[in-house]
Short mmCIF file of C-alpha atoms in Angstrom, two decimals:
data_model
loop_
_atom_site.label_atom_id
_atom_site.label_comp_id
_atom_site.label_asym_id
_atom_site.label_seq_id
_atom_site.Cartn_x
_atom_site.Cartn_y
_atom_site.Cartn_z
CA MET A 181 -136.27 -86.57 83.29
CA ALA A 182 -137.26 -87.49 86.84
CA GLU A 183 -140.81 -88.65 87.44
CA LEU A 184 -143.04 -86.31 89.44
CA ARG A 185 -144.56 -87.96 92.53
CA ALA A 186 -147.94 -86.50 93.41
CA GLY A 187 -150.52 -86.82 96.14
CA ILE A 188 -154.10 -85.74 95.45
CA ILE A 189 -156.48 -84.54 98.16
CA GLY A 190 -159.94 -85.23 96.75
CA TYR A 191 -160.47 -87.83 94.02
CA GLY A 192 -163.74 -86.76 92.41
CA SER A 193 -164.46 -85.09 89.09
CA ALA A 194 -161.56 -82.65 89.50
CA GLY A 195 -159.05 -84.84 91.33
CA ARG A 196 -159.45 -87.86 89.10
CA GLY A 197 -161.04 -86.49 85.94
CA ILE A 198 -158.79 -83.46 85.47
CA HIS A 199 -155.66 -83.54 87.66
CA GLY A 200 -155.18 -87.30 87.57
CA ARG A 201 -155.66 -87.40 83.81
CA LEU A 202 -153.14 -84.62 83.16
CA LEU A 203 -150.60 -86.11 85.56
CA ARG A 204 -150.83 -89.42 83.74
CA GLU A 205 -150.43 -87.67 80.40
CA ILE A 206 -147.07 -86.15 81.39
CA GLY A 207 -145.80 -89.42 82.87
CA ALA A 208 -146.15 -88.46 86.54
CA GLN A 209 -147.06 -90.95 89.25
CA VAL A 210 -149.84 -90.47 91.78
CA VAL A 211 -148.67 -92.30 94.91
CA ARG A 212 -151.27 -91.18 97.48
CA VAL A 213 -154.88 -89.97 97.30
CA VAL A 214 -157.38 -88.83 99.91
CA THR A 215 -160.96 -90.07 99.67
CA ARG A 216 -163.48 -91.68 101.98
CA ASN A 217 -165.68 -92.77 99.09
CA PRO A 218 -165.29 -96.53 98.49
CA ALA A 219 -166.01 -96.27 94.76
CA ARG A 220 -163.43 -93.52 94.35
CA ALA A 221 -160.90 -95.48 96.38
CA THR A 222 -161.42 -98.46 94.07
CA ALA A 223 -161.00 -96.19 91.04
CA ALA A 224 -157.75 -94.79 92.44
CA GLU A 225 -156.36 -98.28 93.03
CA LYS A 226 -157.25 -99.22 89.46
CA ASP A 227 -155.84 -95.99 88.02
CA TRP A 228 -152.59 -96.10 89.98
CA PRO A 229 -151.55 -99.63 91.03
CA GLY A 230 -149.91 -99.53 94.44
CA VAL A 231 -151.40 -96.15 95.37
CA ALA A 232 -151.99 -95.49 99.07
CA VAL A 233 -155.54 -94.35 99.84
CA ASP A 234 -155.81 -92.10 102.90
CA ALA A 235 -158.97 -91.18 104.77
CA THR A 236 -157.91 -87.62 105.60
CA ALA A 237 -155.61 -84.89 104.38
CA GLU A 238 -153.72 -85.17 107.66
CA ASP A 239 -152.97 -88.83 106.91
CA LEU A 240 -151.56 -87.97 103.48
CA LEU A 241 -149.50 -85.04 104.76
CA ARG A 242 -147.69 -87.28 107.25
CA HIS A 243 -145.98 -88.61 104.12
CA ALA A 244 -145.28 -85.21 102.53
CA ASP A 245 -141.55 -85.99 102.35
CA GLU A 246 -142.39 -88.82 99.91
CA LEU A 247 -144.17 -86.43 97.52
CA ASP A 248 -142.91 -83.81 95.09
CA VAL A 249 -146.25 -82.02 94.96
CA VAL A 250 -149.59 -82.12 96.78
CA VAL A 251 -152.64 -81.37 94.65
CA ILE A 252 -155.62 -79.85 96.47
CA ALA A 253 -158.75 -80.90 94.56
CA SER A 254 -161.16 -80.73 97.49
CA PRO A 255 -164.28 -78.50 97.59
CA THR A 256 -163.43 -74.80 97.53
CA GLY A 257 -164.61 -74.28 101.09
CA ASP A 258 -161.84 -76.63 102.28
CA HIS A 259 -159.01 -74.90 100.43
CA VAL A 260 -157.84 -72.67 103.28
CA ALA A 261 -157.45 -75.56 105.71
CA HIS A 262 -155.91 -77.96 103.19
CA VAL A 263 -153.48 -75.48 101.61
CA THR A 264 -152.37 -74.19 105.01
CA ALA A 265 -151.71 -77.72 106.27
CA ALA A 266 -149.89 -78.79 103.11
CA LEU A 267 -147.60 -75.76 103.18
CA ALA A 268 -146.90 -76.34 106.88
CA ALA A 269 -145.87 -79.89 105.98
CA GLY A 270 -143.24 -78.48 103.62
CA ALA A 271 -144.93 -79.49 100.37
CA HIS A 272 -145.07 -77.82 97.00
CA VAL A 273 -148.80 -77.26 96.51
CA VAL A 274 -151.09 -77.07 93.49
CA VAL A 275 -154.57 -75.88 94.47
CA ASP A 276 -157.53 -76.01 92.13
CA LYS A 277 -159.11 -72.69 91.31
CA PRO A 278 -160.45 -70.62 92.89
CA LEU A 279 -157.69 -70.26 95.46
CA ALA A 280 -160.30 -69.40 98.12
CA THR A 281 -163.87 -68.15 98.40
CA THR A 282 -162.84 -64.58 99.31
CA ALA A 283 -159.98 -62.24 98.49
CA ALA A 284 -159.01 -62.01 102.17
CA ASP A 285 -158.56 -65.77 102.43
CA ALA A 286 -156.78 -65.90 99.07
CA ALA A 287 -154.32 -63.22 100.19
CA GLN A 288 -153.69 -65.13 103.42
CA LEU A 289 -152.78 -68.28 101.48
CA ALA A 290 -150.63 -66.39 98.97
CA ALA A 291 -148.66 -64.85 101.83
CA LEU A 292 -147.97 -68.33 103.21
CA GLY A 293 -146.89 -69.69 99.83
CA ASP A 294 -143.25 -68.55 99.88
CA GLY A 295 -142.66 -69.90 96.38
CA ARG A 296 -144.25 -73.29 97.12
CA LEU A 297 -147.85 -72.53 96.07
CA THR A 298 -149.41 -72.35 92.62
CA VAL A 299 -153.00 -72.25 91.39
CA PHE A 300 -154.50 -74.53 88.75
CA GLN A 301 -155.55 -71.94 86.17
CA ASN A 302 -155.32 -74.50 83.39
CA ARG A 303 -157.43 -72.43 81.00
CA ARG A 304 -154.37 -70.29 80.35
CA TRP A 305 -153.32 -73.24 78.20
CA ASP A 306 -156.56 -73.41 76.18
CA PRO A 307 -155.82 -73.36 72.43
CA GLU A 308 -157.97 -70.27 71.91
CA GLN A 309 -156.22 -68.41 74.76
CA LEU A 310 -152.76 -69.27 73.42
CA THR A 311 -153.83 -68.37 69.88
CA LEU A 312 -155.32 -65.06 71.00
CA LEU A 313 -152.18 -64.17 72.97
CA GLY A 314 -150.22 -64.69 69.76
CA LEU A 315 -152.56 -62.47 67.75
CA LEU A 316 -152.25 -59.71 70.34
CA ALA A 317 -148.45 -60.00 70.39
CA GLU A 318 -148.43 -59.66 66.59
CA ASP A 319 -150.86 -56.70 66.75
CA LYS A 320 -153.26 -58.44 64.36
CA LEU A 321 -156.31 -56.82 66.01
CA GLY A 322 -154.97 -53.36 66.82
CA ALA A 323 -156.18 -51.65 69.97
CA VAL A 324 -158.82 -53.94 71.50
CA HIS A 325 -161.87 -52.10 72.79
CA ARG A 326 -164.03 -55.08 73.75
CA PHE A 327 -163.37 -58.69 74.79
CA GLU A 328 -166.27 -61.12 75.08
CA ARG A 329 -166.07 -64.67 76.38
CA ARG A 330 -168.94 -67.00 77.15
CA TRP A 331 -169.17 -70.30 79.00
CA GLU A 332 -172.81 -71.09 78.28
CA ARG A 333 -174.55 -74.45 78.37
CA TRP A 334 -178.03 -75.93 78.15
CA ARG A 335 -178.38 -77.94 81.37
CA PRO A 336 -181.93 -77.28 82.61
CA VAL A 337 -181.77 -80.19 85.07
CA PRO A 338 -178.92 -79.39 87.49
CA GLN A 339 -176.61 -82.00 88.92
CA ASP A 340 -176.90 -82.79 92.63
CA ARG A 341 -173.38 -81.76 93.69
CA TRP A 342 -171.79 -79.37 96.16
CA LYS A 343 -170.97 -76.97 93.32
CA GLU A 344 -174.67 -76.54 92.62
CA ASN A 345 -175.92 -76.75 96.21
CA ASP A 346 -173.41 -74.69 98.23
CA PRO A 347 -174.31 -70.98 97.89
CA GLU A 348 -171.07 -69.87 99.59
CA ALA A 349 -168.34 -72.03 98.04
CA GLY A 350 -170.16 -73.31 94.94
CA GLY A 351 -171.78 -71.68 91.95
CA LEU A 352 -170.63 -70.50 88.55
CA LEU A 353 -169.15 -67.21 89.76
CA LEU A 354 -166.42 -69.00 91.71
CA ASP A 355 -166.17 -71.99 89.38
CA LEU A 356 -166.21 -70.68 85.81
CA GLY A 357 -165.94 -67.01 86.78
CA ALA A 358 -162.47 -67.67 88.19
CA HIS A 359 -161.37 -68.93 84.76
CA LEU A 360 -163.07 -66.13 82.82
CA VAL A 361 -161.62 -63.35 84.97
CA ASP A 362 -158.12 -64.88 84.94
CA SER A 363 -158.24 -65.11 81.14
CA ALA A 364 -159.35 -61.49 80.77
CA VAL A 365 -156.67 -60.18 83.13
CA GLN A 366 -153.96 -62.27 81.46
CA LEU A 367 -154.95 -60.77 78.11
CA PHE A 368 -155.77 -57.16 78.99
CA GLY A 369 -154.28 -56.39 82.38
CA PRO A 370 -155.59 -55.12 85.72
CA VAL A 371 -159.25 -54.31 86.35
CA ALA A 372 -160.37 -50.83 87.36
CA SER A 373 -164.07 -51.51 87.97
CA VAL A 374 -166.62 -54.33 87.97
CA THR A 375 -170.33 -54.40 87.14
CA ALA A 376 -172.12 -57.71 87.67
CA GLU A 377 -175.45 -59.49 87.36
CA LEU A 378 -175.71 -62.74 89.35
CA ARG A 379 -178.78 -64.95 89.47
CA ASN A 380 -179.96 -68.28 90.84
CA LEU A 381 -182.21 -69.75 88.15
CA THR A 382 -182.13 -73.48 88.90
CA THR A 383 -179.81 -74.04 91.89
CA PRO A 384 -179.15 -72.65 95.40
CA ALA A 385 -175.72 -71.52 94.14
CA VAL A 386 -175.32 -68.84 91.46
CA ASP A 387 -175.91 -70.36 88.02
CA ASP A 388 -176.18 -67.28 85.79
CA VAL A 389 -173.30 -64.77 85.61
CA PHE A 390 -172.63 -61.59 83.67
CA LEU A 391 -169.52 -59.52 84.42
CA ALA A 392 -168.46 -56.25 82.81
CA LEU A 393 -164.83 -55.43 83.62
CA ARG A 394 -163.21 -52.10 82.78
CA HIS A 395 -159.48 -52.69 82.48
CA THR A 396 -157.03 -49.95 83.38
CA GLY A 397 -155.72 -50.07 79.80
CA GLY A 398 -159.13 -49.18 78.37
CA THR A 399 -160.46 -52.54 77.19
CA ILE A 400 -163.91 -53.61 78.41
CA SER A 401 -164.46 -57.34 79.02
CA HIS A 402 -167.92 -58.89 78.95
CA LEU A 403 -167.82 -62.33 80.59
CA GLN A 404 -170.81 -64.66 80.78
CA ALA A 405 -171.47 -68.09 82.30
CA GLY A 406 -174.78 -69.88 82.48
CA SER A 407 -176.40 -73.30 82.63
CA LEU A 408 -179.85 -72.33 81.33
CA VAL A 409 -178.82 -71.11 77.89
CA GLY A 410 -180.70 -72.86 75.11
CA ALA A 411 -178.82 -70.96 72.40
CA PRO A 412 -175.23 -70.31 73.54
CA GLY A 413 -173.51 -67.34 71.95
CA PRO A 414 -170.10 -67.43 70.28
CA ARG A 415 -167.44 -68.58 72.72
CA THR A 416 -165.02 -65.69 72.17
CA ARG A 417 -165.31 -62.40 70.28
CA VAL A 418 -162.53 -59.82 70.41
CA LEU A 419 -163.12 -56.45 68.76
CA GLY A 420 -160.16 -54.28 67.78
CA ALA A 421 -159.27 -51.34 65.57
CA LYS A 422 -157.88 -53.68 62.88
CA GLY A 423 -160.57 -56.35 63.02
CA ALA A 424 -162.13 -59.06 65.18
CA TYR A 425 -161.20 -62.54 66.39
CA LEU A 426 -164.08 -65.02 66.59
CA VAL A 427 -164.23 -68.49 68.16
CA THR A 428 -167.68 -69.98 67.72
CA SER A 429 -167.94 -72.93 70.11
CA PHE A 430 -166.08 -74.61 72.94
CA GLU A 431 -165.10 -78.20 73.76
CA GLY A 432 -168.00 -79.82 71.97
CA GLU A 433 -170.66 -77.44 73.31
CA VAL A 434 -173.11 -76.79 70.48
CA SER A 435 -174.08 -73.22 69.62
CA PRO A 436 -176.03 -71.69 66.72
CA PHE A 437 -172.63 -70.62 65.37
CA SER A 438 -171.06 -74.10 65.40
CA VAL A 439 -171.74 -74.58 61.69
CA LEU A 440 -168.69 -72.35 61.17
CA ASP A 441 -166.40 -74.79 62.97
CA GLU A 442 -164.30 -77.41 61.22
CA ASP A 443 -163.63 -80.19 63.70
CA GLY A 444 -160.15 -81.65 63.58
CA SER A 445 -158.71 -78.76 61.61
CA PRO A 446 -155.39 -77.10 62.55
CA TYR A 447 -157.22 -73.80 63.02
CA GLU A 448 -158.59 -72.00 66.06
CA GLY A 449 -161.13 -69.33 65.19
CA ARG A 450 -161.16 -66.64 62.54
CA LEU A 451 -159.99 -63.12 61.90
CA VAL A 452 -162.95 -61.12 60.64
CA ARG A 453 -162.86 -57.73 58.93
CA GLY A 454 -166.36 -57.19 57.57
CA GLU A 455 -166.79 -59.67 54.73
CA GLU A 456 -163.12 -60.67 54.85
CA VAL A 457 -162.73 -63.86 56.92
CA THR A 458 -159.40 -65.62 57.50
CA ARG A 459 -158.90 -68.80 59.51
CA VAL A 460 -156.26 -68.59 62.24
CA ARG A 461 -153.76 -71.41 62.74
CA ARG A 462 -153.94 -72.87 66.26
CA ALA A 463 -151.05 -72.05 68.59
CA PRO A 464 -149.18 -75.06 70.02
CA GLY A 465 -149.74 -76.09 73.63
CA GLY A 466 -152.39 -77.52 75.92
CA HIS A 467 -153.38 -78.26 79.50
CA PRO A 468 -150.64 -80.88 80.12
CA ASP A 469 -148.15 -78.02 79.81
CA PHE A 470 -149.33 -76.77 83.20
CA TYR A 471 -148.08 -79.95 84.87
CA ARG A 472 -144.91 -79.92 82.80
CA ALA A 473 -144.28 -76.48 84.31
CA VAL A 474 -145.13 -77.89 87.76
CA THR A 475 -142.48 -80.58 87.24
CA GLU A 476 -139.84 -77.95 86.42
CA TRP A 477 -140.91 -75.89 89.43
CA ALA A 478 -141.12 -78.70 92.00
CA LEU A 479 -138.11 -80.76 90.89
CA ARG A 480 -135.71 -78.25 89.38
CA GLY A 481 -136.51 -74.87 90.93
CA GLY A 482 -138.21 -73.43 87.85
CA PRO A 483 -140.64 -70.51 87.95
CA VAL A 484 -144.01 -70.81 89.67
CA PRO A 485 -146.46 -71.86 86.91
CA VAL A 486 -149.22 -69.49 88.10
CA ASP A 487 -148.38 -66.79 90.63
CA PRO A 488 -150.80 -66.91 93.60
CA ALA A 489 -150.89 -63.11 93.43
CA ASP A 490 -152.81 -63.47 90.17
CA ALA A 491 -155.41 -65.59 91.97
CA VAL A 492 -155.71 -62.93 94.67
CA MET A 493 -156.48 -60.34 91.98
CA THR A 494 -159.11 -62.66 90.51
CA ALA A 495 -160.64 -63.11 93.97
CA ARG A 496 -160.81 -59.32 94.40
CA VAL A 497 -162.74 -59.07 91.13
CA LEU A 498 -165.13 -61.83 92.21
CA ASP A 499 -165.66 -60.15 95.59
CA ALA A 500 -166.44 -56.90 93.79
CA ALA A 501 -168.88 -58.74 91.52
CA ARG A 502 -170.89 -59.90 94.53
CA VAL A 503 -171.08 -56.35 95.87
CA SER A 504 -172.00 -54.98 92.45
CA ALA A 505 -174.82 -57.47 91.97
CA ALA A 506 -176.19 -56.94 95.48
CA GLU A 507 -176.08 -53.14 95.31
CA GLU A 508 -176.78 -52.76 91.57
CA ARG A 509 -173.80 -50.50 90.91
CA ALA A 510 -170.30 -50.47 89.49
CA VAL A 511 -167.58 -51.24 92.04
CA ARG A 512 -164.12 -49.72 91.70
CA LEU A 513 -160.99 -51.67 92.62
CA ASP A 514 -158.45 -49.44 94.32
#
């Protein structure tokens, strides 16, 4: 199998800590990165011996013909400029979620994609998401009337980063909300209406999110994200006519329900029918599978790993959430 050659624009917590790590795990090679930060440049040179460190995206894109894929891991507010330039250079492009800060900008980028743009919705490859998809396919829950997912943490002292400080391009609605909405739509289909509560408790950017989505198929999704949650609720609860699926905690985050978890077990959550509780075997797969799909797409003409049209739908839901919170009403999506 040919080795994927990648360039990464932005080598911070996402570029290095997430994209770089996953690329290494699948055996890809990062050959160029963009950063002006000396410490990050040093880290890149240590991580990828022989890597070229560029000061600007323009510098990297002059070498687009040497790359199989360009990864956009810059702040969300820079996505439009960076994705547009990378596509114009002829590159296959992976852009971190969210695709853009608004649905209009997201639609503009999707229209430019022409089969060469995908969005890093890596949470589609979470074990609980894959396991839940399997349960739904096997009709283990029956008709689902409510889906709940929480991304709650106790972080009363916020970090001093653009995600916390930029009220337009930062905040949990765009950051974690993009994952939560994508997961709900992947599971239960298009959204008919959105009701939202958005608050700024500790940061200039939104740090407390509640979304109620009414799906066209009848399911209601309750999605929550927060940083000032001393007692996080269960990560995922899915209520159906035949029973419930419960996942108690998430990636080491402690909750009052974590006593139910068995670390290192081959199971992912439980089927619950009153007093009857059955552990569910974890579905195979994980985040590296996203970049395995990218390799097939970029090198061998395989399917786009995540259709940008899906990210446009997510952006429409997030836009509607802002309107709903500001006007204190449900917002319909036409």
